[in-house]
Tab-separated table of C-alpha atoms in Angstrom:
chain	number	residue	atom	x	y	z
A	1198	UNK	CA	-3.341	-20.917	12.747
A	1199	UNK	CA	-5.631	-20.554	9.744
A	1200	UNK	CA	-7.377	-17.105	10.582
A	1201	UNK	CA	-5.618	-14.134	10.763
A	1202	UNK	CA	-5.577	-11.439	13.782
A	1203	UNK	CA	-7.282	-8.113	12.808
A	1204	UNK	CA	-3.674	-6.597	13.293
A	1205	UNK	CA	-2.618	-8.293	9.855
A	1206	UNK	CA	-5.380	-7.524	8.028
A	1207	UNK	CA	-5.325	-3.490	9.161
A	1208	UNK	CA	-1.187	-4.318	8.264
A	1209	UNK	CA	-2.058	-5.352	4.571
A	1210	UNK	CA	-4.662	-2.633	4.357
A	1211	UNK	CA	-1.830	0.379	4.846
A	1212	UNK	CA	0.770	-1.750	3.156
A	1213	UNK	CA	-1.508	-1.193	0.235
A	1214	UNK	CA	-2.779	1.910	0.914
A	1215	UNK	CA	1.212	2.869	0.763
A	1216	UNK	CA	1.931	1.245	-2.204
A	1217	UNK	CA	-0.752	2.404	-3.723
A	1218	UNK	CA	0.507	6.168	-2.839
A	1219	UNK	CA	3.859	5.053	-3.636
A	1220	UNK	CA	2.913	4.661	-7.094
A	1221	UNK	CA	1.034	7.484	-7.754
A	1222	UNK	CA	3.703	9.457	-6.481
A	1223	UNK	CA	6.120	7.610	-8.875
A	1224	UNK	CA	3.544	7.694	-11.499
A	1225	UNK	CA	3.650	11.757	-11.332
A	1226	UNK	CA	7.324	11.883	-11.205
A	1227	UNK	CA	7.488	9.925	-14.538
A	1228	UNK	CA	5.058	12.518	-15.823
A	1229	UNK	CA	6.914	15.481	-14.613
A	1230	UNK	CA	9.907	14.720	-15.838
């Protein structure tokens, strides 16, 4: 199948939202510490 499912697409969407918090939240560790 060459198009994708909405479910993937809303899947990458937090899977980059997340990552995206996940390095902030690393980002400010570095900083704190």
């Amino acid at each position: 199948k060459a198009e994708q499912p909405p479910m993937s697409v809303k899947d990458k969407e937090e899977k980059a939202k997340r990552s995206e918090f996940v390095q902030g939240l690393v980002l400010s560790t570095m900083m704190l510490d």
